[in-house]
Amino acid sequence: MSHTEPVDRSTKSLGSTVFWRLAEDIPRPLQTGLMIASIAVPLLLWWLLTTFGSIDPTFLPSPANVITAFGRLWSTGELLQDTVASLWRVGVGFFMAVLCSIPVGVLMGSFASIRALLEPLFGLVRYMPAPAFIPLLILYLGIGEEPKITLIFIGVFFFNSLMVMDTVKFVPKDLIEATYTLGGNRLQTLLQVIFPHVLPGILDASRINLAAAWQLVIVSELIAATEGLGRRISVAGRFLRTDEIFVGLIVIGVIGLIFDLFFQYLLRVSCRWAAQKR
Amino acid sequence: MFLEINNLHKHFNTKTGNLVVLKDINMEIQRGEFICAVGASGSGKSTLLRQIAGLDQPTSGEVKVDGEVITGPGPDRGMVFQHYTLFPWMTVQQNTEFGLKLQRLSKKERREKASTYLEVVGLSKFAKSLPSELSGGMKQRVAIARALASEPKVLLLDEPFGALDVHTKELMHQFMLELWERTHLTVFMITHDVEEAVFLSNRIYALGARPGTVRREMSIKLPERTQHVKRNSTFHDYRDELMEIMRGHGQEALIAA
Ligand SMILES: Nc1ncnc2c1ncn2[C@@H]1O[C@H](COP(=O)(O)OP(=O)(O)OP(=O)(O)O)[C@@H](O)[C@H]1O
Ligand SMILES: [Mg+2]
């Protein structure tokens, strides 16, 4: 016993500093524990509040109410239909925006001429909130799928182009010059050095902008749609079905989180060299 | 004459006016020589090497390699940079092959040549490693292998061992001498380390600073090229003489800075 005591004390004194280590990893178990607590504690509080707080369920439904509502919406197929509708809009709009913004951003970052031509315009449009375009889009494109997809495109394209441009600006000049001394021409340098170097940055930018796209689709559905998760929430709100609002919000959050994890995974498998640094 | 620098001047237009970095540089290097240019920090060494590599154009004067005036960068002048410039997403093998890939050699040729030069720099075992998994000395050896793979006419080195510790540096010096004896390469190396220059080169150009000019040209004749020679009085004489030249102009540089 007398041997274990000092050891115990040393781990304890270390323990207090482990939590606040600057820019360093924390032990695996502590990390897992904190991550679980991050979700579990609010859930527990919610449960305690609704069980012992005698709160009107139309104001704050209990976790059990929400699970029941989830079952109900799932069994009728409405939830799946709404989710698919929202996912499809985001998928198309985001994919097109990313597809266009990658070459535009890389060109803006690589060539000062193209940057001078586009940056003022993009910088201006970027500060116009995408939802502010909704009335115009309805005027021009009606209330079908087109305005929603266009909205997502507008909301992602300008931001993503500028973010991709910034990653290109950070390619070390030495690497580009090294390529020239190895016999590379400008096209080879662009495709075989600049592009692979910025790929992780592009994935990161796209990941951040996917979150924006996901928010925009919900906003667009709140305003005009016949199905979609945003529509589900606004209808539920009109009929005071608070439990269904919660179902909608949670599904939206979980899908967003899955997107994020997917992009992180993509980054890890496609850019092993960059994933190590992060 | 294999590598020729004729009346080279280089000015930069800066906010504070016209900055003369290199003034009237003349150098003549024979095939197979190992040449060092020594100068204090800021004496324009990197600038000089960039003109030879073709990454920058001289304000006046010219650089000729094998009789041809340099107008741009090319794989006939292998360059090793002062900072690490390996491509971080490529393995050591892919880095070494990259120049050959840019020059559109077949896959088989590429692999063979790269393997040969990885062998030369003693890094065959690390062919599959990423640059981030290598030490500084290993990174610079890969950079040397990458430059050598294109079989350049001249190897240009910009303080390649500046960031290494004393012991690793000595190993790299040994390595450079063996490499040079084996391949009969023409090497033009830049350094601020006087002992390094005396130990490695056949001939030294001592550069003065602000503006960078050739102060002295010095042929080096040492009885042997092993670590022992550093205790030899001839070695000391060369070193002290160069130090003297650099010291005198170092003070000027400090005042100018
Ligand atoms: N593109 C540029 N524009 C303006 N000034 C420059 C440029 N490149 C270099 N200089 C100036 O030229 C001088 C010499 O720079 P250089 O990098 O050639 O020095 P160096 O001898 O290689 O120094 P070090 O040993 O620190 O690498 C410096 O005063 C620097 O400020
Ligand atoms: Mg330098």
XYZ file of C-alpha atoms and ligand atoms in Angstrom:
567
model
C 0.000 0.000 0.000
C 2.721 2.404 0.938
C 4.054 2.033 -2.598
C 0.843 2.734 -4.403
C 0.005 5.885 -2.528
C 2.655 8.212 -3.989
C 1.869 6.896 -7.467
C -1.774 7.730 -6.874
C -0.956 11.218 -5.833
C 1.202 11.847 -8.864
C -1.559 10.788 -11.259
C -3.972 12.990 -9.334
C -1.800 16.071 -9.597
C -1.332 15.302 -13.277
C -5.074 14.850 -13.613
C -5.810 18.472 -12.848
C -3.453 19.698 -15.559
C -4.497 17.166 -18.192
C -7.836 18.884 -18.772
C -6.323 22.270 -19.559
C -3.362 21.222 -21.673
C -2.837 23.758 -24.446
C -2.975 22.385 -27.984
C -2.266 18.839 -26.901
C -4.200 15.619 -27.016
C -5.964 14.389 -23.908
C -6.022 10.694 -22.917
C -8.368 8.576 -24.982
C -10.756 7.512 -22.161
C -11.157 11.101 -20.971
C -11.906 12.211 -24.510
C -14.535 9.496 -25.027
C -16.094 10.278 -21.658
C -16.346 13.993 -22.391
C -17.784 13.341 -25.828
C -20.489 11.083 -24.416
C -21.264 13.616 -21.685
C -21.648 16.324 -24.312
C -24.782 14.559 -25.626
C -25.863 12.650 -22.523
C -25.982 15.569 -20.070
C -28.439 17.722 -22.074
C -30.564 14.606 -22.743
C -30.626 13.820 -19.042
C -31.530 17.408 -18.136
C -34.314 17.346 -20.707
C -35.652 14.093 -19.271
C -35.463 15.349 -15.681
C -37.145 18.619 -16.569
C -40.077 16.983 -18.373
C -40.501 14.172 -15.820
C -40.330 16.196 -12.614
C -41.066 19.706 -13.820
C -44.748 19.247 -14.728
C -44.367 21.198 -17.977
C -47.108 21.355 -20.588
C -46.060 18.902 -23.372
C -47.198 21.350 -26.071
C -44.547 23.645 -24.639
C -41.802 21.059 -24.040
C -42.559 17.417 -24.908
C -40.730 14.665 -23.030
C -38.188 12.396 -24.747
C -40.822 9.642 -24.699
C -43.341 11.895 -26.491
C -40.789 12.671 -29.154
C -39.938 9.002 -29.675
C -43.638 8.209 -30.061
C -44.022 11.023 -32.579
C -40.996 9.709 -34.445
C -42.615 6.242 -34.624
C -45.862 7.730 -35.860
C -44.248 9.815 -38.598
C -42.003 6.961 -39.603
C -44.790 4.392 -39.907
C -46.861 6.636 -42.196
C -43.818 7.132 -44.387
C -44.107 10.918 -44.138
C -40.800 11.339 -42.358
C -38.889 9.343 -44.930
C -40.561 11.239 -47.753
C -39.654 14.577 -46.158
C -36.083 13.512 -45.504
C -35.590 12.281 -49.059
C -37.035 15.506 -50.467
C -34.686 17.665 -48.401
C -31.672 15.468 -49.078
C -32.311 15.512 -52.786
C -32.454 19.305 -52.918
C -29.288 19.672 -50.918
C -27.560 16.940 -52.899
C -28.225 18.539 -56.285
C -27.653 22.156 -55.264
C -24.532 21.469 -53.232
C -23.019 19.128 -55.797
C -23.448 21.624 -58.615
C -22.112 24.479 -56.493
C -19.028 22.515 -55.441
C -18.428 21.289 -58.961
C -18.413 24.867 -60.259
C -16.603 26.487 -57.341
C -13.560 24.177 -57.316
C -12.236 25.138 -60.767
C -13.269 28.770 -60.292
C -11.588 28.942 -56.870
C -8.417 27.210 -58.051
C -8.180 29.559 -61.037
C -8.782 32.605 -58.827
C -6.075 31.459 -56.427
C -3.579 30.616 -59.155
C -3.963 33.562 -61.514
C -3.931 37.142 -60.274
C -5.747 38.154 -63.463
C -8.765 35.944 -62.796
C -8.705 36.983 -59.146
C -8.869 40.657 -60.117
C -11.727 39.890 -62.492
C -13.917 37.952 -60.054
C -12.989 38.770 -56.479
C -14.830 42.127 -56.196
C -18.069 40.603 -57.506
C -17.825 37.484 -55.343
C -16.863 39.511 -52.313
C -19.962 41.637 -52.781
C -22.424 38.801 -53.388
C -21.024 36.906 -50.434
C -22.359 39.567 -48.086
C -25.875 39.261 -49.449
C -27.564 36.648 -47.250
C -28.793 33.841 -49.481
C -32.292 33.749 -47.893
C -32.727 37.354 -49.046
C -32.796 35.996 -52.586
C -35.900 33.880 -51.895
C -38.505 36.447 -53.032
C -36.577 37.054 -56.250
C -36.145 33.364 -56.909
C -39.852 32.719 -56.416
C -40.574 35.580 -58.805
C -38.201 34.219 -61.455
C -38.475 30.479 -60.983
C -41.847 29.830 -59.338
C -42.261 27.618 -56.306
C -41.053 24.242 -57.620
C -37.672 22.657 -57.044
C -35.695 25.179 -59.102
C -35.767 28.118 -56.682
C -34.729 25.900 -53.748
C -31.840 24.331 -55.626
C -30.775 27.710 -56.979
C -30.859 29.143 -53.479
C -28.483 26.448 -52.257
C -26.280 27.024 -55.263
C -26.054 30.745 -54.548
C -25.456 30.144 -50.852
C -22.584 27.728 -51.466
C -20.952 28.744 -54.740
C -19.619 32.192 -53.794
C -18.398 31.205 -50.355
C -16.812 28.013 -51.548
C -15.031 29.716 -54.455
C -13.493 32.281 -52.131
C -12.484 29.658 -49.580
C -10.896 27.454 -52.241
C -9.073 30.518 -53.556
C -7.606 31.125 -50.116
C -6.301 27.561 -49.817
C -4.560 27.979 -53.174
C -2.860 31.149 -52.002
C -1.217 29.160 -49.218
C 0.580 26.719 -51.513
C 4.272 27.372 -50.721
C 5.991 29.185 -53.570
C 9.008 26.920 -53.059
C 6.984 23.862 -54.050
C 5.853 25.521 -57.267
C 9.400 26.596 -58.099
C 10.731 23.137 -57.270
C 8.263 21.783 -59.836
C 9.585 24.181 -62.469
C 13.182 23.138 -61.786
C 12.110 19.512 -62.250
C 10.865 20.344 -65.732
C 7.183 20.964 -65.030
C 5.195 23.359 -67.200
C 2.401 25.539 -65.833
C -0.442 23.133 -66.587
C 1.412 20.239 -64.957
C 2.146 22.408 -61.949
C -1.506 23.385 -61.650
C -2.842 19.839 -61.948
C -0.122 17.805 -60.286
C 1.110 20.109 -57.527
C -1.352 22.884 -56.737
C -4.464 20.742 -56.960
C -3.288 17.859 -54.756
C -1.894 20.360 -52.282
C -5.217 22.158 -51.902
C -7.450 19.068 -52.004
C -7.653 18.745 -48.203
C -8.417 22.467 -47.983
C -11.156 22.047 -50.595
C -12.683 19.160 -48.670
C -12.617 21.232 -45.494
C -14.207 24.248 -47.182
C -16.880 22.039 -48.742
C -17.584 20.441 -45.382
C -18.213 23.831 -43.814
C -20.379 24.954 -46.716
C -22.413 21.761 -46.671
C -23.615 22.852 -43.246
C -24.711 26.142 -44.803
C -26.461 24.292 -47.631
C -28.304 22.076 -45.198
C -29.534 25.113 -43.280
C -30.618 26.849 -46.477
C -32.754 23.963 -47.663
C -34.640 23.966 -44.377
C -35.136 27.722 -44.596
C -36.382 27.482 -48.172
C -38.854 24.773 -47.201
C -40.157 26.820 -44.301
C -41.296 29.384 -46.838
C -42.705 27.398 -49.727
C -42.825 23.635 -50.153
C -45.207 20.708 -50.134
C -42.758 18.313 -48.503
C -39.377 18.392 -46.791
C -38.114 18.525 -43.227
C -38.449 22.305 -43.070
C -42.031 22.044 -44.275
C -42.694 19.367 -41.645
C -41.551 21.708 -38.882
C -43.574 24.683 -40.075
C -46.753 22.559 -40.417
C -46.189 21.044 -36.977
C -45.757 24.534 -35.587
C -49.038 25.664 -37.071
C -50.901 22.782 -35.381
C -48.940 23.058 -32.103
C -47.465 19.571 -32.525
C -44.358 20.421 -30.595
C -43.239 16.785 -30.463
C -43.060 16.727 -34.273
C -41.013 19.932 -34.278
C -38.521 18.152 -32.056
C -38.487 15.114 -34.338
C -37.758 17.386 -37.290
C -34.984 19.264 -35.488
C -33.290 16.107 -34.247
C -33.406 14.434 -37.674
C -31.947 17.593 -39.251
C -29.154 17.666 -36.681
C -28.303 13.981 -36.994
C -28.185 14.117 -40.786
C -25.912 17.176 -40.619
C -23.620 15.358 -38.220
C -23.481 12.347 -40.541
C -22.502 14.654 -43.428
C -19.709 16.070 -41.319
C -18.375 12.684 -40.278
C -18.519 11.553 -43.892
C -16.364 14.470 -45.026
C -13.896 13.891 -42.211
C -13.662 10.263 -43.282
C -13.180 11.302 -46.911
C -10.350 13.589 -45.851
C -8.682 10.840 -43.870
C -8.740 8.273 -46.680
C -7.966 10.571 -49.602
C -5.342 12.784 -47.957
C -3.449 10.705 -45.456
C -0.600 13.231 -45.463
C -2.864 16.105 -44.432
C -4.978 14.127 -41.988
C -1.860 13.425 -39.943
C -1.278 17.115 -39.382
C -4.758 17.804 -38.048
C 33.696 26.613 -69.754
C 30.797 24.618 -68.391
C 28.963 27.034 -66.143
C 29.608 30.697 -66.827
C 28.300 33.784 -65.104
C 29.110 36.960 -67.000
C 28.800 40.476 -65.552
C 25.642 39.575 -63.698
C 23.774 42.371 -61.936
C 20.526 42.003 -60.058
C 18.425 44.889 -58.745
C 15.071 44.745 -57.004
C 12.567 47.567 -57.054
C 11.428 47.912 -53.475
C 9.356 50.497 -51.623
C 12.521 52.136 -50.328
C 13.995 52.376 -53.819
C 16.260 50.398 -56.067
C 18.052 47.659 -54.110
C 21.266 46.382 -55.670
C 21.600 42.786 -54.478
C 24.189 41.385 -56.891
C 26.833 43.511 -58.567
C 29.123 42.463 -61.372
C 29.335 38.746 -60.625
C 31.709 36.743 -62.789
C 32.268 33.032 -62.281
C 33.673 30.216 -64.367
C 33.114 26.617 -63.422
C 34.564 23.579 -65.141
C 32.821 20.287 -65.659
C 33.170 18.076 -62.605
C 34.188 20.807 -60.164
C 32.751 21.130 -56.682
C 32.331 24.867 -56.095
C 31.119 26.687 -53.038
C 29.986 30.301 -52.822
C 30.308 31.572 -49.257
C 28.659 34.678 -47.937
C 26.936 36.114 -44.913
C 23.170 36.081 -44.591
C 21.646 38.623 -46.945
C 24.638 38.710 -49.281
C 22.442 37.572 -52.160
C 23.407 33.903 -52.285
C 19.914 32.591 -52.864
C 19.306 35.335 -55.395
C 22.411 34.265 -57.306
C 21.339 30.633 -57.336
C 17.870 31.593 -58.545
C 19.414 33.289 -61.581
C 21.350 30.127 -62.394
C 18.264 27.959 -61.875
C 16.349 30.307 -64.175
C 13.679 31.056 -61.567
C 14.479 34.733 -61.946
C 16.049 36.854 -64.689
C 19.171 38.965 -64.079
C 18.847 42.726 -64.483
C 21.864 42.563 -66.767
C 24.493 40.010 -67.656
C 23.966 36.335 -68.381
C 24.323 32.793 -67.113
C 25.451 30.098 -69.533
C 25.379 26.357 -68.983
C 27.210 24.242 -71.537
C 27.346 27.253 -73.864
C 23.628 28.049 -73.718
C 22.197 31.165 -72.119
C 19.704 30.408 -69.360
C 16.244 31.826 -69.971
C 14.124 29.733 -67.613
C 14.095 26.820 -65.182
C 14.759 23.296 -66.385
C 15.754 19.837 -65.186
C 19.273 20.190 -66.632
C 20.042 22.202 -63.480
C 19.031 20.146 -60.477
C 18.106 22.382 -57.574
C 18.012 21.642 -53.853
C 16.328 24.441 -51.935
C 17.256 26.030 -48.640
C 13.887 24.969 -47.184
C 12.376 21.515 -47.482
C 10.472 21.248 -50.733
C 9.382 17.620 -50.902
C 5.781 17.134 -51.975
C 4.093 16.089 -48.733
C 1.435 13.855 -50.320
C 3.951 11.797 -52.301
C 6.011 8.966 -50.925
C 9.801 9.152 -51.098
C 9.698 7.013 -54.242
C 7.035 9.195 -55.887
C 8.943 12.353 -54.964
C 12.075 10.977 -56.561
C 10.185 9.931 -59.689
C 8.244 13.179 -60.007
C 10.689 15.060 -62.239
C 10.827 12.104 -64.610
C 7.035 11.941 -64.611
C 6.884 15.616 -65.581
C 9.330 14.862 -68.373
C 7.009 12.036 -69.510
C 9.338 9.082 -69.079
C 7.747 5.639 -69.060
C 6.709 4.177 -65.746
C 9.360 1.502 -65.908
C 12.186 3.930 -66.639
C 10.972 6.199 -63.907
C 10.918 3.478 -61.320
C 14.357 2.196 -62.271
C 16.068 5.575 -62.239
C 14.411 6.685 -59.015
C 15.384 3.439 -57.318
C 18.961 3.863 -58.480
C 19.218 7.334 -57.002
C 17.438 6.391 -53.803
C 20.090 3.719 -53.499
C 22.782 6.353 -54.091
C 21.478 8.506 -51.235
C 20.980 5.419 -49.079
C 17.241 5.678 -48.638
C 15.906 2.637 -50.522
C 14.405 1.343 -47.309
C 12.270 4.469 -46.967
C 10.858 4.413 -50.498
C 7.305 4.033 -49.204
C 7.542 6.610 -46.397
C 5.942 10.021 -46.512
C 8.221 13.076 -46.115
C 6.646 13.851 -42.735
C 8.085 10.571 -41.481
C 11.678 11.542 -42.322
C 14.317 13.499 -40.443
C 15.674 16.760 -41.856
C 18.840 15.149 -43.212
C 16.841 12.410 -44.885
C 14.516 14.956 -46.469
C 17.436 16.799 -48.029
C 18.891 13.525 -49.296
C 15.572 12.750 -50.988
C 15.617 16.252 -52.493
C 19.125 15.487 -53.811
C 17.961 12.145 -55.218
C 15.007 13.882 -56.844
C 17.295 16.405 -58.523
C 19.801 13.714 -59.552
C 17.130 11.492 -61.091
C 16.839 13.912 -64.025
C 20.598 13.482 -64.550
C 21.322 17.229 -64.513
C 24.401 18.892 -65.929
C 24.939 20.724 -62.672
C 23.614 20.290 -59.168
C 22.676 23.553 -57.436
C 22.514 23.444 -53.641
C 21.193 26.339 -51.546
C 22.439 25.873 -47.965
C 21.052 22.344 -48.008
C 22.415 21.451 -44.597
C 21.797 24.774 -42.874
C 19.041 23.427 -40.662
C 20.887 20.269 -39.542
C 22.739 19.610 -36.303
C 26.531 19.378 -36.312
C 26.705 15.591 -36.325
C 24.154 15.088 -39.103
C 25.891 17.805 -41.053
C 29.196 15.917 -40.888
C 27.493 12.777 -42.135
C 25.963 14.737 -44.988
C 29.376 16.183 -45.889
C 30.809 12.700 -46.068
C 27.854 11.689 -48.171
C 28.291 14.629 -50.563
C 31.965 13.856 -51.093
C 31.264 10.199 -51.800
C 28.458 11.165 -54.159
C 30.673 13.614 -55.990
C 33.547 11.158 -56.334
C 31.214 8.488 -57.618
C 29.240 10.531 -60.135
C 31.753 13.217 -61.197
C 28.960 15.719 -60.943
C 29.400 19.437 -61.309
C 28.246 20.904 -58.018
C 27.572 24.537 -57.213
C 26.776 24.914 -53.558
C 25.919 27.942 -51.498
C 26.605 28.226 -47.806
C 27.390 30.627 -44.999
C 29.379 27.902 -43.207
C 33.054 28.523 -43.951
C 34.295 25.134 -42.668
C 31.704 23.356 -44.773
C 32.921 25.217 -47.864
C 36.606 24.523 -47.235
C 35.967 20.873 -46.460
C 33.856 20.159 -49.532
C 34.988 22.292 -52.425
C 37.731 22.493 -55.005
C 37.268 26.189 -55.276
C 35.492 28.870 -53.268
C 33.991 32.185 -54.215
C 33.800 34.455 -51.172
C 30.962 36.936 -51.499
C 30.807 40.355 -49.868
C 27.454 41.768 -48.880
C 25.378 44.793 -49.931
C 25.791 44.661 -52.775
C 26.827 41.035 -53.259
C 30.100 40.889 -55.131
C 32.865 38.335 -55.506
C 35.545 39.396 -53.008
C 37.946 36.561 -53.461
C 38.346 33.387 -55.441
C 40.299 30.672 -53.679
C 41.426 27.244 -54.818
C 41.433 24.660 -52.044
C 44.080 21.972 -51.922
C 43.813 19.689 -48.924
C 45.933 16.577 -48.310
C 42.841 14.480 -47.654
C 39.069 14.822 -47.216
C 38.285 13.169 -43.942
C 37.252 14.634 -40.596
C 40.958 14.632 -39.531
C 41.796 17.294 -42.059
C 39.839 19.785 -39.977
C 42.722 19.733 -37.501
C 45.276 20.319 -40.236
C 46.929 23.754 -40.338
C 46.242 24.182 -44.071
C 42.563 23.777 -43.335
C 42.811 26.396 -40.602
C 44.600 28.836 -42.860
C 41.882 28.618 -45.500
C 39.204 28.937 -42.879
C 40.765 31.924 -41.138
C 41.350 33.731 -44.384
C 37.737 33.319 -45.416
C 36.501 34.292 -41.962
C 38.568 37.451 -42.221
C 36.968 38.387 -45.532
C 33.486 37.681 -44.214
C 34.071 39.447 -40.913
C 35.164 42.669 -42.563
C 32.113 42.835 -44.725
C 29.809 41.442 -42.101
C 30.188 44.664 -40.132
C 29.332 46.736 -43.167
C 26.262 44.594 -43.650
C 25.212 45.156 -40.059
C 25.454 48.897 -40.449
C 23.529 48.735 -43.698
C 20.852 46.615 -42.043
N 12.111 39.343 -54.607
C 12.806 40.226 -53.878
N 12.389 41.515 -53.787
C 13.082 42.414 -53.066
N 14.206 42.139 -52.400
C 14.671 40.886 -52.439
C 14.006 39.874 -53.181
N 14.688 38.719 -53.028
C 15.733 39.002 -52.236
N 15.742 40.304 -51.892
C 16.765 40.960 -51.041
O 18.021 40.572 -51.482
C 18.906 40.399 -50.404
C 19.583 39.052 -50.489
O 18.640 38.025 -50.310
P 19.044 36.499 -50.447
O 17.850 35.686 -50.088
O 19.637 36.250 -51.764
O 20.131 36.355 -49.314
P 20.949 35.061 -48.847
O 22.379 35.375 -49.029
O 20.426 33.850 -49.518
O 20.629 35.034 -47.297
P 20.426 33.755 -46.328
O 21.782 33.237 -46.010
O 19.774 34.376 -45.127
O 19.546 32.792 -47.047
C 18.096 40.591 -49.144
O 18.397 41.857 -48.616
C 16.667 40.528 -49.606
O 15.883 41.402 -48.868
Mg 19.334 32.138 -48.905
